[in-house]
Amino acid sequence: MHDTAPMERPAGLTGDDFTAAGEPLRLFAAWFDEAKRAEPVNPDAMTLATVDPDGLPNARMVLLKGFDERGFVFYTNQDSIKGHELAAAPKAALTFYWKSLQRQVRLRGSVEPVAPAEADSYFASRSRIAQIGAWASKQSSALESRLAFEKAIARFTAKFAIGTVPRPPYWTGYRVVPAEIEFWQERPFRLHDRIAFSRPDRTAPWTKTRLYP
Ligand SMILES: Cc1cc2nc3c(=O)[nH]c(=O)nc-3n(C[C@H](O)[C@H](O)[C@H](O)COP(=O)(O)O)c2cc1C
């Protein structure tokens, strides 16, 4: 027999929430806090979409490592496919989906590298093994065998046996500076709530619009 008990749903974006959400960062922070409590694995996972030189979209997951009024930050290898795509076309879209809350957040805008000191500070906070991995991985390049990767890890483990592991010059963070942020909340019978915020540039105030689902 199927369990027909109605699922407990998070509250939708009521008229009050819509009015209260004067700017999207505060609403994102509230949703992200709830996601951290509700999602057992990687509530910080987000799809990063870029475009290649032919305009063909490319999407993959990355982890959100910080956000504030300046934008949303992830870390990666500048020599990866996404790094090359961002160098040629510094614009991106990010999408979060928190299944347990039945919520989606989408944002898009321009992309800029974080300051070297910011990348240094985040790299220093990573585990030593992850730091070695950043040196050993030529992210997105062909790898002849798993053994070749393990040998590279052993080589860099020996190289950095003493002292701190420096940040590789090609490993850094990117900040997506949103021009648009949309919040989507699932509601019964597919009568979902959507609120879109947009601004013409990063210094302009946000305008918000409720959208048909
Ligand atoms: C949940 C999850 C989180 C990930 N987080 C990151 C990340 O923060 N940075 C990163 O470079 N790759 C991350 N990856 C791996 C990327 O999805 C991707 O495989 C890799 O960055 C190479 O992408 P590219 O070839 O398009 O550059 C993550 C993958 C998953 C499934």
PDB file of N, CA and C in Angstrom, residues 57-160:
ATOM      1  N   PRO A  57      26.518  25.563 -24.289  1.00  0.00           N
ATOM      2  CA  PRO A  57      26.543  25.576 -22.822  1.00  0.00           C
ATOM      3  C   PRO A  57      27.249  24.348 -22.244  1.00  0.00           C
ATOM      4  N   ASN A  58      27.808  24.524 -21.067  1.00  0.00           N
ATOM      5  CA  ASN A  58      28.503  23.467 -20.350  1.00  0.00           C
ATOM      6  C   ASN A  58      28.106  23.616 -18.890  1.00  0.00           C
ATOM      7  N   ALA A  59      27.723  22.531 -18.244  1.00  0.00           N
ATOM      8  CA  ALA A  59      27.280  22.633 -16.854  1.00  0.00           C
ATOM      9  C   ALA A  59      27.905  21.528 -16.026  1.00  0.00           C
ATOM     10  N   ARG A  60      28.229  21.850 -14.784  1.00  0.00           N
ATOM     11  CA  ARG A  60      28.774  20.887 -13.838  1.00  0.00           C
ATOM     12  C   ARG A  60      28.538  21.410 -12.430  1.00  0.00           C
ATOM     13  N   MET A  61      28.642  20.481 -11.453  1.00  0.00           N
ATOM     14  CA  MET A  61      28.442  20.884 -10.061  1.00  0.00           C
ATOM     15  C   MET A  61      29.727  21.488  -9.495  1.00  0.00           C
ATOM     16  N   VAL A  62      29.577  22.487  -8.653  1.00  0.00           N
ATOM     17  CA  VAL A  62      30.679  22.984  -7.824  1.00  0.00           C
ATOM     18  C   VAL A  62      30.082  23.285  -6.438  1.00  0.00           C
ATOM     19  N   LEU A  63      30.949  23.611  -5.491  1.00  0.00           N
ATOM     20  CA  LEU A  63      30.472  23.895  -4.138  1.00  0.00           C
ATOM     21  C   LEU A  63      30.546  25.393  -3.848  1.00  0.00           C
ATOM     22  N   LEU A  64      29.505  25.900  -3.235  1.00  0.00           N
ATOM     23  CA  LEU A  64      29.487  27.310  -2.826  1.00  0.00           C
ATOM     24  C   LEU A  64      30.384  27.458  -1.593  1.00  0.00           C
ATOM     25  N   LYS A  65      31.387  28.311  -1.693  1.00  0.00           N
ATOM     26  CA  LYS A  65      32.314  28.477  -0.574  1.00  0.00           C
ATOM     27  C   LYS A  65      32.169  29.827   0.114  1.00  0.00           C
ATOM     28  N   GLY A  66      31.301  30.649  -0.349  1.00  0.00           N
ATOM     29  CA  GLY A  66      31.054  31.916   0.323  1.00  0.00           C
ATOM     30  C   GLY A  66      30.099  32.753  -0.500  1.00  0.00           C
ATOM     31  N   PHE A  67      29.330  33.589   0.190  1.00  0.00           N
ATOM     32  CA  PHE A  67      28.492  34.537  -0.548  1.00  0.00           C
ATOM     33  C   PHE A  67      28.292  35.760   0.318  1.00  0.00           C
ATOM     34  N   ASP A  68      28.195  36.894  -0.306  1.00  0.00           N
ATOM     35  CA  ASP A  68      27.869  38.143   0.378  1.00  0.00           C
ATOM     36  C   ASP A  68      27.380  39.111  -0.691  1.00  0.00           C
ATOM     37  N   GLU A  69      27.287  40.386  -0.337  1.00  0.00           N
ATOM     38  CA  GLU A  69      26.728  41.343  -1.301  1.00  0.00           C
ATOM     39  C   GLU A  69      27.577  41.449  -2.564  1.00  0.00           C
ATOM     40  N   ARG A  70      28.833  40.954  -2.517  1.00  0.00           N
ATOM     41  CA  ARG A  70      29.679  41.016  -3.722  1.00  0.00           C
ATOM     42  C   ARG A  70      29.365  39.884  -4.706  1.00  0.00           C
ATOM     43  N   GLY A  71      28.864  38.745  -4.208  1.00  0.00           N
ATOM     44  CA  GLY A  71      28.561  37.649  -5.113  1.00  0.00           C
ATOM     45  C   GLY A  71      28.759  36.281  -4.470  1.00  0.00           C
ATOM     46  N   PHE A  72      28.773  35.254  -5.315  1.00  0.00           N
ATOM     47  CA  PHE A  72      28.778  33.850  -4.889  1.00  0.00           C
ATOM     48  C   PHE A  72      30.085  33.206  -5.353  1.00  0.00           C
ATOM     49  N   VAL A  73      30.825  32.601  -4.419  1.00  0.00           N
ATOM     50  CA  VAL A  73      32.199  32.164  -4.707  1.00  0.00           C
ATOM     51  C   VAL A  73      32.331  30.638  -4.747  1.00  0.00           C
ATOM     52  N   PHE A  74      33.051  30.163  -5.761  1.00  0.00           N
ATOM     53  CA  PHE A  74      33.457  28.752  -5.794  1.00  0.00           C
ATOM     54  C   PHE A  74      34.944  28.714  -6.147  1.00  0.00           C
ATOM     55  N   TYR A  75      35.561  27.564  -5.905  1.00  0.00           N
ATOM     56  CA  TYR A  75      36.995  27.413  -6.179  1.00  0.00           C
ATOM     57  C   TYR A  75      37.224  26.305  -7.180  1.00  0.00           C
ATOM     58  N   THR A  76      38.246  26.506  -8.001  1.00  0.00           N
ATOM     59  CA  THR A  76      38.533  25.508  -9.023  1.00  0.00           C
ATOM     60  C   THR A  76      39.923  25.740  -9.608  1.00  0.00           C
ATOM     61  N   ASN A  77      40.182  25.015 -10.697  1.00  0.00           N
ATOM     62  CA  ASN A  77      41.463  25.087 -11.390  1.00  0.00           C
ATOM     63  C   ASN A  77      41.281  25.959 -12.635  1.00  0.00           C
ATOM     64  N   GLN A  78      42.082  27.013 -12.731  1.00  0.00           N
ATOM     65  CA  GLN A  78      41.936  27.932 -13.877  1.00  0.00           C
ATOM     66  C   GLN A  78      42.250  27.261 -15.209  1.00  0.00           C
ATOM     67  N   ASP A  79      43.024  26.165 -15.156  1.00  0.00           N
ATOM     68  CA  ASP A  79      43.366  25.458 -16.394  1.00  0.00           C
ATOM     69  C   ASP A  79      42.365  24.363 -16.735  1.00  0.00           C
ATOM     70  N   SER A  80      41.275  24.276 -15.977  1.00  0.00           N
ATOM     71  CA  SER A  80      40.230  23.290 -16.295  1.00  0.00           C
ATOM     72  C   SER A  80      39.412  23.808 -17.476  1.00  0.00           C
ATOM     73  N   ILE A  81      38.515  22.977 -17.958  1.00  0.00           N
ATOM     74  CA  ILE A  81      37.644  23.413 -19.063  1.00  0.00           C
ATOM     75  C   ILE A  81      36.840  24.645 -18.634  1.00  0.00           C
ATOM     76  N   LYS A  82      36.267  24.588 -17.423  1.00  0.00           N
ATOM     77  CA  LYS A  82      35.474  25.749 -16.972  1.00  0.00           C
ATOM     78  C   LYS A  82      36.330  26.993 -16.827  1.00  0.00           C
ATOM     79  N   GLY A  83      37.598  26.794 -16.402  1.00  0.00           N
ATOM     80  CA  GLY A  83      38.504  27.933 -16.259  1.00  0.00           C
ATOM     81  C   GLY A  83      38.767  28.596 -17.601  1.00  0.00           C
ATOM     82  N   HIS A  84      38.999  27.781 -18.622  1.00  0.00           N
ATOM     83  CA  HIS A  84      39.219  28.342 -19.972  1.00  0.00           C
ATOM     84  C   HIS A  84      37.956  29.010 -20.495  1.00  0.00           C
ATOM     85  N   GLU A  85      36.820  28.375 -20.239  1.00  0.00           N
ATOM     86  CA  GLU A  85      35.559  28.978 -20.715  1.00  0.00           C
ATOM     87  C   GLU A  85      35.302  30.320 -20.028  1.00  0.00           C
ATOM     88  N   LEU A  86      35.608  30.382 -18.746  1.00  0.00           N
ATOM     89  CA  LEU A  86      35.379  31.642 -18.017  1.00  0.00           C
ATOM     90  C   LEU A  86      36.369  32.724 -18.439  1.00  0.00           C
ATOM     91  N   ALA A  87      37.574  32.303 -18.823  1.00  0.00           N
ATOM     92  CA  ALA A  87      38.545  33.302 -19.291  1.00  0.00           C
ATOM     93  C   ALA A  87      38.041  33.938 -20.586  1.00  0.00           C
ATOM     94  N   ALA A  88      37.430  33.118 -21.461  1.00  0.00           N
ATOM     95  CA  ALA A  88      36.962  33.619 -22.758  1.00  0.00           C
ATOM     96  C   ALA A  88      35.611  34.329 -22.645  1.00  0.00           C
ATOM     97  N   ALA A  89      34.761  33.860 -21.752  1.00  0.00           N
ATOM     98  CA  ALA A  89      33.404  34.427 -21.602  1.00  0.00           C
ATOM     99  C   ALA A  89      33.096  34.493 -20.107  1.00  0.00           C
ATOM    100  N   PRO A  90      33.488  35.584 -19.425  1.00  0.00           N
ATOM    101  CA  PRO A  90      33.371  35.645 -17.962  1.00  0.00           C
ATOM    102  C   PRO A  90      31.943  35.912 -17.470  1.00  0.00           C
ATOM    103  N   LYS A  91      31.056  34.991 -17.810  1.00  0.00           N
ATOM    104  CA  LYS A  91      29.660  35.061 -17.371  1.00  0.00           C
ATOM    105  C   LYS A  91      29.231  33.648 -17.005  1.00  0.00           C
ATOM    106  N   ALA A  92      28.315  33.524 -16.056  1.00  0.00           N
ATOM    107  CA  ALA A  92      27.905  32.177 -15.653  1.00  0.00           C
ATOM    108  C   ALA A  92      26.521  32.207 -15.030  1.00  0.00           C
ATOM    109  N   ALA A  93      25.932  30.998 -14.954  1.00  0.00           N
ATOM    110  CA  ALA A  93      24.675  30.809 -14.228  1.00  0.00           C
ATOM    111  C   ALA A  93      24.911  29.753 -13.160  1.00  0.00           C
ATOM    112  N   LEU A  94      24.286  29.934 -12.012  1.00  0.00           N
ATOM    113  CA  LEU A  94      24.357  28.965 -10.911  1.00  0.00           C
ATOM    114  C   LEU A  94      22.939  28.525 -10.571  1.00  0.00           C
ATOM    115  N   THR A  95      22.765  27.237 -10.298  1.00  0.00           N
ATOM    116  CA  THR A  95      21.449  26.737  -9.884  1.00  0.00           C
ATOM    117  C   THR A  95      21.601  25.827  -8.667  1.00  0.00           C
ATOM    118  N   PHE A  96      20.828  26.105  -7.649  1.00  0.00           N
ATOM    119  CA  PHE A  96      20.741  25.232  -6.478  1.00  0.00           C
ATOM    120  C   PHE A  96      19.405  24.504  -6.543  1.00  0.00           C
ATOM    121  N   TYR A  97      19.405  23.241  -6.111  1.00  0.00           N
ATOM    122  CA  TYR A  97      18.126  22.557  -5.918  1.00  0.00           C
ATOM    123  C   TYR A  97      18.198  21.828  -4.584  1.00  0.00           C
ATOM    124  N   TRP A  98      17.334  22.220  -3.676  1.00  0.00           N
ATOM    125  CA  TRP A  98      17.272  21.578  -2.361  1.00  0.00           C
ATOM    126  C   TRP A  98      16.018  20.703  -2.340  1.00  0.00           C
ATOM    127  N   LYS A  99      16.250  19.416  -2.654  1.00  0.00           N
ATOM    128  CA  LYS A  99      15.129  18.465  -2.813  1.00  0.00           C
ATOM    129  C   LYS A  99      14.251  18.401  -1.576  1.00  0.00           C
ATOM    130  N   SER A 100      14.909  18.351  -0.413  1.00  0.00           N
ATOM    131  CA  SER A 100      14.136  18.161   0.823  1.00  0.00           C
ATOM    132  C   SER A 100      13.210  19.342   1.088  1.00  0.00           C
ATOM    133  N   LEU A 101      13.548  20.487   0.539  1.00  0.00           N
ATOM    134  CA  LEU A 101      12.724  21.682   0.753  1.00  0.00           C
ATOM    135  C   LEU A 101      11.897  22.018  -0.485  1.00  0.00           C
ATOM    136  N   GLN A 102      12.155  21.274  -1.558  1.00  0.00           N
ATOM    137  CA  GLN A 102      11.458  21.523  -2.824  1.00  0.00           C
ATOM    138  C   GLN A 102      11.627  22.981  -3.255  1.00  0.00           C
ATOM    139  N   ARG A 103      12.885  23.395  -3.221  1.00  0.00           N
ATOM    140  CA  ARG A 103      13.210  24.775  -3.561  1.00  0.00           C
ATOM    141  C   ARG A 103      14.342  24.823  -4.579  1.00  0.00           C
ATOM    142  N   GLN A 104      14.247  25.788  -5.467  1.00  0.00           N
ATOM    143  CA  GLN A 104      15.306  26.051  -6.434  1.00  0.00           C
ATOM    144  C   GLN A 104      15.691  27.536  -6.327  1.00  0.00           C
ATOM    145  N   VAL A 105      16.992  27.805  -6.458  1.00  0.00           N
ATOM    146  CA  VAL A 105      17.454  29.181  -6.613  1.00  0.00           C
ATOM    147  C   VAL A 105      18.331  29.222  -7.856  1.00  0.00           C
ATOM    148  N   ARG A 106      18.053  30.159  -8.723  1.00  0.00           N
ATOM    149  CA  ARG A 106      18.857  30.353  -9.942  1.00  0.00           C
ATOM    150  C   ARG A 106      19.417  31.758  -9.923  1.00  0.00           C
ATOM    151  N   LEU A 107      20.673  31.885 -10.344  1.00  0.00           N
ATOM    152  CA  LEU A 107      21.219  33.231 -10.491  1.00  0.00           C
ATOM    153  C   LEU A 107      22.200  33.251 -11.643  1.00  0.00           C
ATOM    154  N   ARG A 108      22.406  34.429 -12.218  1.00  0.00           N
ATOM    155  CA  ARG A 108      23.382  34.555 -13.294  1.00  0.00           C
ATOM    156  C   ARG A 108      23.937  35.957 -13.344  1.00  0.00           C
ATOM    157  N   GLY A 109      25.122  36.047 -13.917  1.00  0.00           N
ATOM    158  CA  GLY A 109      25.766  37.346 -13.986  1.00  0.00           C
ATOM    159  C   GLY A 109      27.198  37.212 -14.439  1.00  0.00           C
ATOM    160  N   SER A 110      27.958  38.266 -14.205  1.00  0.00           N
ATOM    161  CA  SER A 110      29.355  38.263 -14.627  1.00  0.00           C
ATOM    162  C   SER A 110      30.200  37.528 -13.580  1.00  0.00           C
ATOM    163  N   VAL A 111      31.397  37.136 -14.007  1.00  0.00           N
ATOM    164  CA  VAL A 111      32.282  36.341 -13.147  1.00  0.00           C
ATOM    165  C   VAL A 111      33.644  37.007 -13.081  1.00  0.00           C
ATOM    166  N   GLU A 112      34.205  37.063 -11.863  1.00  0.00           N
ATOM    167  CA  GLU A 112      35.558  37.609 -11.729  1.00  0.00           C
ATOM    168  C   GLU A 112      36.348  36.764 -10.733  1.00  0.00           C
ATOM    169  N   PRO A 113      37.665  36.665 -10.932  1.00  0.00           N
ATOM    170  CA  PRO A 113      38.457  35.898  -9.970  1.00  0.00           C
ATOM    171  C   PRO A 113      38.472  36.593  -8.622  1.00  0.00           C
ATOM    172  N   VAL A 114      38.543  35.836  -7.541  1.00  0.00           N
ATOM    173  CA  VAL A 114      38.659  36.458  -6.222  1.00  0.00           C
ATOM    174  C   VAL A 114      40.076  37.014  -6.078  1.00  0.00           C
ATOM    175  N   ALA A 115      40.279  37.879  -5.090  1.00  0.00           N
ATOM    176  CA  ALA A 115      41.615  38.442  -4.847  1.00  0.00           C
ATOM    177  C   ALA A 115      42.556  37.316  -4.413  1.00  0.00           C
ATOM    178  N   PRO A 116      43.845  37.406  -4.791  1.00  0.00           N
ATOM    179  CA  PRO A 116      44.793  36.341  -4.405  1.00  0.00           C
ATOM    180  C   PRO A 116      44.790  36.058  -2.900  1.00  0.00           C
ATOM    181  N   ALA A 117      44.679  37.090  -2.074  1.00  0.00           N
ATOM    182  CA  ALA A 117      44.710  36.881  -0.621  1.00  0.00           C
ATOM    183  C   ALA A 117      43.484  36.075  -0.158  1.00  0.00           C
ATOM    184  N   GLU A 118      42.354  36.302  -0.820  1.00  0.00           N
ATOM    185  CA  GLU A 118      41.130  35.566  -0.465  1.00  0.00           C
ATOM    186  C   GLU A 118      41.294  34.085  -0.830  1.00  0.00           C
ATOM    187  N   ALA A 119      41.869  33.833  -2.014  1.00  0.00           N
ATOM    188  CA  ALA A 119      42.103  32.446  -2.441  1.00  0.00           C
ATOM    189  C   ALA A 119      43.125  31.773  -1.521  1.00  0.00           C
ATOM    190  N   ASP A 120      44.176  32.517  -1.136  1.00  0.00           N
ATOM    191  CA  ASP A 120      45.190  31.961  -0.218  1.00  0.00           C
ATOM    192  C   ASP A 120      44.545  31.540   1.093  1.00  0.00           C
ATOM    193  N   SER A 121      43.686  32.408   1.580  1.00  0.00           N
ATOM    194  CA  SER A 121      43.084  32.152   2.882  1.00  0.00           C
ATOM    195  C   SER A 121      42.164  30.922   2.819  1.00  0.00           C
ATOM    196  N   TYR A 122      41.383  30.804   1.733  1.00  0.00           N
ATOM    197  CA  TYR A 122      40.527  29.617   1.633  1.00  0.00           C
ATOM    198  C   TYR A 122      41.373  28.356   1.421  1.00  0.00           C
ATOM    199  N   PHE A 123      42.412  28.451   0.575  1.00  0.00           N
ATOM    200  CA  PHE A 123      43.251  27.271   0.319  1.00  0.00           C
ATOM    201  C   PHE A 123      43.884  26.790   1.626  1.00  0.00           C
ATOM    202  N   ALA A 124      44.309  27.735   2.455  1.00  0.00           N
ATOM    203  CA  ALA A 124      44.965  27.379   3.723  1.00  0.00           C
ATOM    204  C   ALA A 124      43.999  26.654   4.668  1.00  0.00           C
ATOM    205  N   SER A 125      42.685  26.872   4.476  1.00  0.00           N
ATOM    206  CA  SER A 125      41.708  26.246   5.375  1.00  0.00           C
ATOM    207  C   SER A 125      41.369  24.805   4.947  1.00  0.00           C
ATOM    208  N   ARG A 126      41.835  24.415   3.759  1.00  0.00           N
ATOM    209  CA  ARG A 126      41.504  23.066   3.273  1.00  0.00           C
ATOM    210  C   ARG A 126      42.388  22.019   3.945  1.00  0.00           C
ATOM    211  N   SER A 127      41.946  20.764   3.888  1.00  0.00           N
ATOM    212  CA  SER A 127      42.766  19.699   4.466  1.00  0.00           C
ATOM    213  C   SER A 127      44.050  19.561   3.645  1.00  0.00           C
ATOM    214  N   ARG A 128      45.092  19.067   4.274  1.00  0.00           N
ATOM    215  CA  ARG A 128      46.385  18.899   3.601  1.00  0.00           C
ATOM    216  C   ARG A 128      46.241  17.982   2.371  1.00  0.00           C
ATOM    217  N   ILE A 129      45.424  16.948   2.506  1.00  0.00           N
ATOM    218  CA  ILE A 129      45.261  16.013   1.374  1.00  0.00           C
ATOM    219  C   ILE A 129      44.596  16.726   0.199  1.00  0.00           C
ATOM    220  N   ALA A 130      43.602  17.556   0.485  1.00  0.00           N
ATOM    221  CA  ALA A 130      42.955  18.313  -0.597  1.00  0.00           C
ATOM    222  C   ALA A 130      43.941  19.309  -1.209  1.00  0.00           C
ATOM    223  N   GLN A 131      44.811  19.881  -0.387  1.00  0.00           N
ATOM    224  CA  GLN A 131      45.822  20.816  -0.916  1.00  0.00           C
ATOM    225  C   GLN A 131      46.794  20.085  -1.848  1.00  0.00           C
ATOM    226  N   ILE A 132      47.222  18.908  -1.440  1.00  0.00           N
ATOM    227  CA  ILE A 132      48.122  18.103  -2.292  1.00  0.00           C
ATOM    228  C   ILE A 132      47.386  17.731  -3.584  1.00  0.00           C
ATOM    229  N   GLY A 133      46.109  17.377  -3.443  1.00  0.00           N
ATOM    230  CA  GLY A 133      45.309  17.001  -4.614  1.00  0.00           C
ATOM    231  C   GLY A 133      45.243  18.126  -5.636  1.00  0.00           C
ATOM    232  N   ALA A 134      45.180  19.360  -5.152  1.00  0.00           N
ATOM    233  CA  ALA A 134      45.125  20.505  -6.078  1.00  0.00           C
ATOM    234  C   ALA A 134      46.419  20.605  -6.889  1.00  0.00           C
ATOM    235  N   TRP A 135      47.545  20.225  -6.282  1.00  0.00           N
ATOM    236  CA  TRP A 135      48.814  20.217  -7.024  1.00  0.00           C
ATOM    237  C   TRP A 135      48.874  19.030  -7.991  1.00  0.00           C
ATOM    238  N   ALA A 136      48.325  17.895  -7.551  1.00  0.00           N
ATOM    239  CA  ALA A 136      48.481  16.661  -8.342  1.00  0.00           C
ATOM    240  C   ALA A 136      47.511  16.575  -9.517  1.00  0.00           C
ATOM    241  N   SER A 137      46.391  17.305  -9.447  1.00  0.00           N
ATOM    242  CA  SER A 137      45.368  17.165 -10.488  1.00  0.00           C
ATOM    243  C   SER A 137      45.492  18.230 -11.574  1.00  0.00           C
ATOM    244  N   LYS A 138      45.677  17.765 -12.811  1.00  0.00           N
ATOM    245  CA  LYS A 138      45.606  18.696 -13.957  1.00  0.00           C
ATOM    246  C   LYS A 138      44.149  18.639 -14.407  1.00  0.00           C
ATOM    247  N   GLN A 139      43.300  19.292 -13.653  1.00  0.00           N
ATOM    248  CA  GLN A 139      41.853  19.109 -13.817  1.00  0.00           C
ATOM    249  C   GLN A 139      41.397  19.262 -15.259  1.00  0.00           C
ATOM    250  N   SER A 140      40.628  18.285 -15.716  1.00  0.00           N
ATOM    251  CA  SER A 140      40.005  18.235 -17.040  1.00  0.00           C
ATOM    252  C   SER A 140      40.966  17.819 -18.168  1.00  0.00           C
ATOM    253  N   SER A 141      42.258  17.585 -17.844  1.00  0.00           N
ATOM    254  CA  SER A 141      43.173  17.051 -18.866  1.00  0.00           C
ATOM    255  C   SER A 141      43.080  15.531 -18.864  1.00  0.00           C
ATOM    256  N   ALA A 142      43.466  14.903 -19.996  1.00  0.00           N
ATOM    257  CA  ALA A 142      43.413  13.442 -20.085  1.00  0.00           C
ATOM    258  C   ALA A 142      44.397  12.835 -19.084  1.00  0.00           C
ATOM    259  N   LEU A 143      43.944  11.795 -18.398  1.00  0.00           N
ATOM    260  CA  LEU A 143      44.754  11.102 -17.394  1.00  0.00           C
ATOM    261  C   LEU A 143      44.924   9.670 -17.873  1.00  0.00           C
ATOM    262  N   GLU A 144      46.190   9.238 -18.049  1.00  0.00           N
ATOM    263  CA  GLU A 144      46.389   7.918 -18.677  1.00  0.00           C
ATOM    264  C   GLU A 144      45.923   6.770 -17.787  1.00  0.00           C
ATOM    265  N   SER A 145      46.051   6.924 -16.475  1.00  0.00           N
ATOM    266  CA  SER A 145      45.595   5.855 -15.575  1.00  0.00           C
ATOM    267  C   SER A 145      45.428   6.435 -14.171  1.00  0.00           C
ATOM    268  N   ARG A 146      44.672   5.746 -13.348  1.00  0.00           N
ATOM    269  CA  ARG A 146      44.526   6.156 -11.944  1.00  0.00           C
ATOM    270  C   ARG A 146      45.904   6.130 -11.264  1.00  0.00           C
ATOM    271  N   LEU A 147      46.723   5.162 -11.673  1.00  0.00           N
ATOM    272  CA  LEU A 147      48.056   5.023 -11.077  1.00  0.00           C
ATOM    273  C   LEU A 147      48.892   6.283 -11.305  1.00  0.00           C
ATOM    274  N   ALA A 148      48.774   6.862 -12.497  1.00  0.00           N
ATOM    275  CA  ALA A 148      49.541   8.083 -12.798  1.00  0.00           C
ATOM    276  C   ALA A 148      49.148   9.192 -11.824  1.00  0.00           C
ATOM    277  N   PHE A 149      47.861   9.282 -11.498  1.00  0.00           N
ATOM    278  CA  PHE A 149      47.382  10.296 -10.551  1.00  0.00           C
ATOM    279  C   PHE A 149      47.936  10.008  -9.150  1.00  0.00           C
ATOM    280  N   GLU A 150      47.904   8.713  -8.771  1.00  0.00           N
ATOM    281  CA  GLU A 150      48.410   8.351  -7.440  1.00  0.00           C
ATOM    282  C   GLU A 150      49.905   8.633  -7.322  1.00  0.00           C
ATOM    283  N   LYS A 151      50.628   8.422  -8.421  1.00  0.00           N
ATOM    284  CA  LYS A 151      52.068   8.735  -8.409  1.00  0.00           C
ATOM    285  C   LYS A 151      52.280  10.246  -8.231  1.00  0.00           C
ATOM    286  N   ALA A 152      51.441  11.031  -8.907  1.00  0.00           N
ATOM    287  CA  ALA A 152      51.556  12.493  -8.780  1.00  0.00           C
ATOM    288  C   ALA A 152      51.259  12.921  -7.340  1.00  0.00           C
ATOM    289  N   ILE A 153      50.270  12.282  -6.730  1.00  0.00           N
ATOM    290  CA  ILE A 153      49.953  12.603  -5.324  1.00  0.00           C
ATOM    291  C   ILE A 153      51.159  12.266  -4.435  1.00  0.00           C
ATOM    292  N   ALA A 154      51.772  11.097  -4.695  1.00  0.00           N
ATOM    293  CA  ALA A 154      52.937  10.687  -3.881  1.00  0.00           C
ATOM    294  C   ALA A 154      54.083  11.684  -4.075  1.00  0.00           C
ATOM    295  N   ARG A 155      54.270  12.126  -5.321  1.00  0.00           N
ATOM    296  CA  ARG A 155      55.363  13.058  -5.615  1.00  0.00           C
ATOM    297  C   ARG A 155      55.168  14.387  -4.854  1.00  0.00           C
ATOM    298  N   PHE A 156      53.946  14.915  -4.905  1.00  0.00           N
ATOM    299  CA  PHE A 156      53.705  16.205  -4.234  1.00  0.00           C
ATOM    300  C   PHE A 156      53.655  16.046  -2.703  1.00  0.00           C
ATOM    301  N   THR A 157      53.246  14.863  -2.241  1.00  0.00           N
ATOM    302  CA  THR A 157      53.272  14.622  -0.791  1.00  0.00           C
ATOM    303  C   THR A 157      54.723  14.692  -0.305  1.00  0.00           C
ATOM    304  N   ALA A 158      55.629  14.106  -1.097  1.00  0.00           N
ATOM    305  CA  ALA A 158      57.055  14.137  -0.727  1.00  0.00           C
ATOM    306  C   ALA A 158      57.593  15.562  -0.846  1.00  0.00           C
ATOM    307  N   LYS A 159      57.225  16.243  -1.930  1.00  0.00           N
ATOM    308  CA  LYS A 159      57.733  17.598  -2.163  1.00  0.00           C
ATOM    309  C   LYS A 159      57.355  18.553  -1.029  1.00  0.00           C
ATOM    310  N   PHE A 160      56.095  18.407  -0.535  1.00  0.00           N
ATOM    311  CA  PHE A 160      55.614  19.325   0.506  1.00  0.00           C
ATOM    312  C   PHE A 160      55.583  18.648   1.879  1.00  0.00           C
TER     313      PHE A 160
END
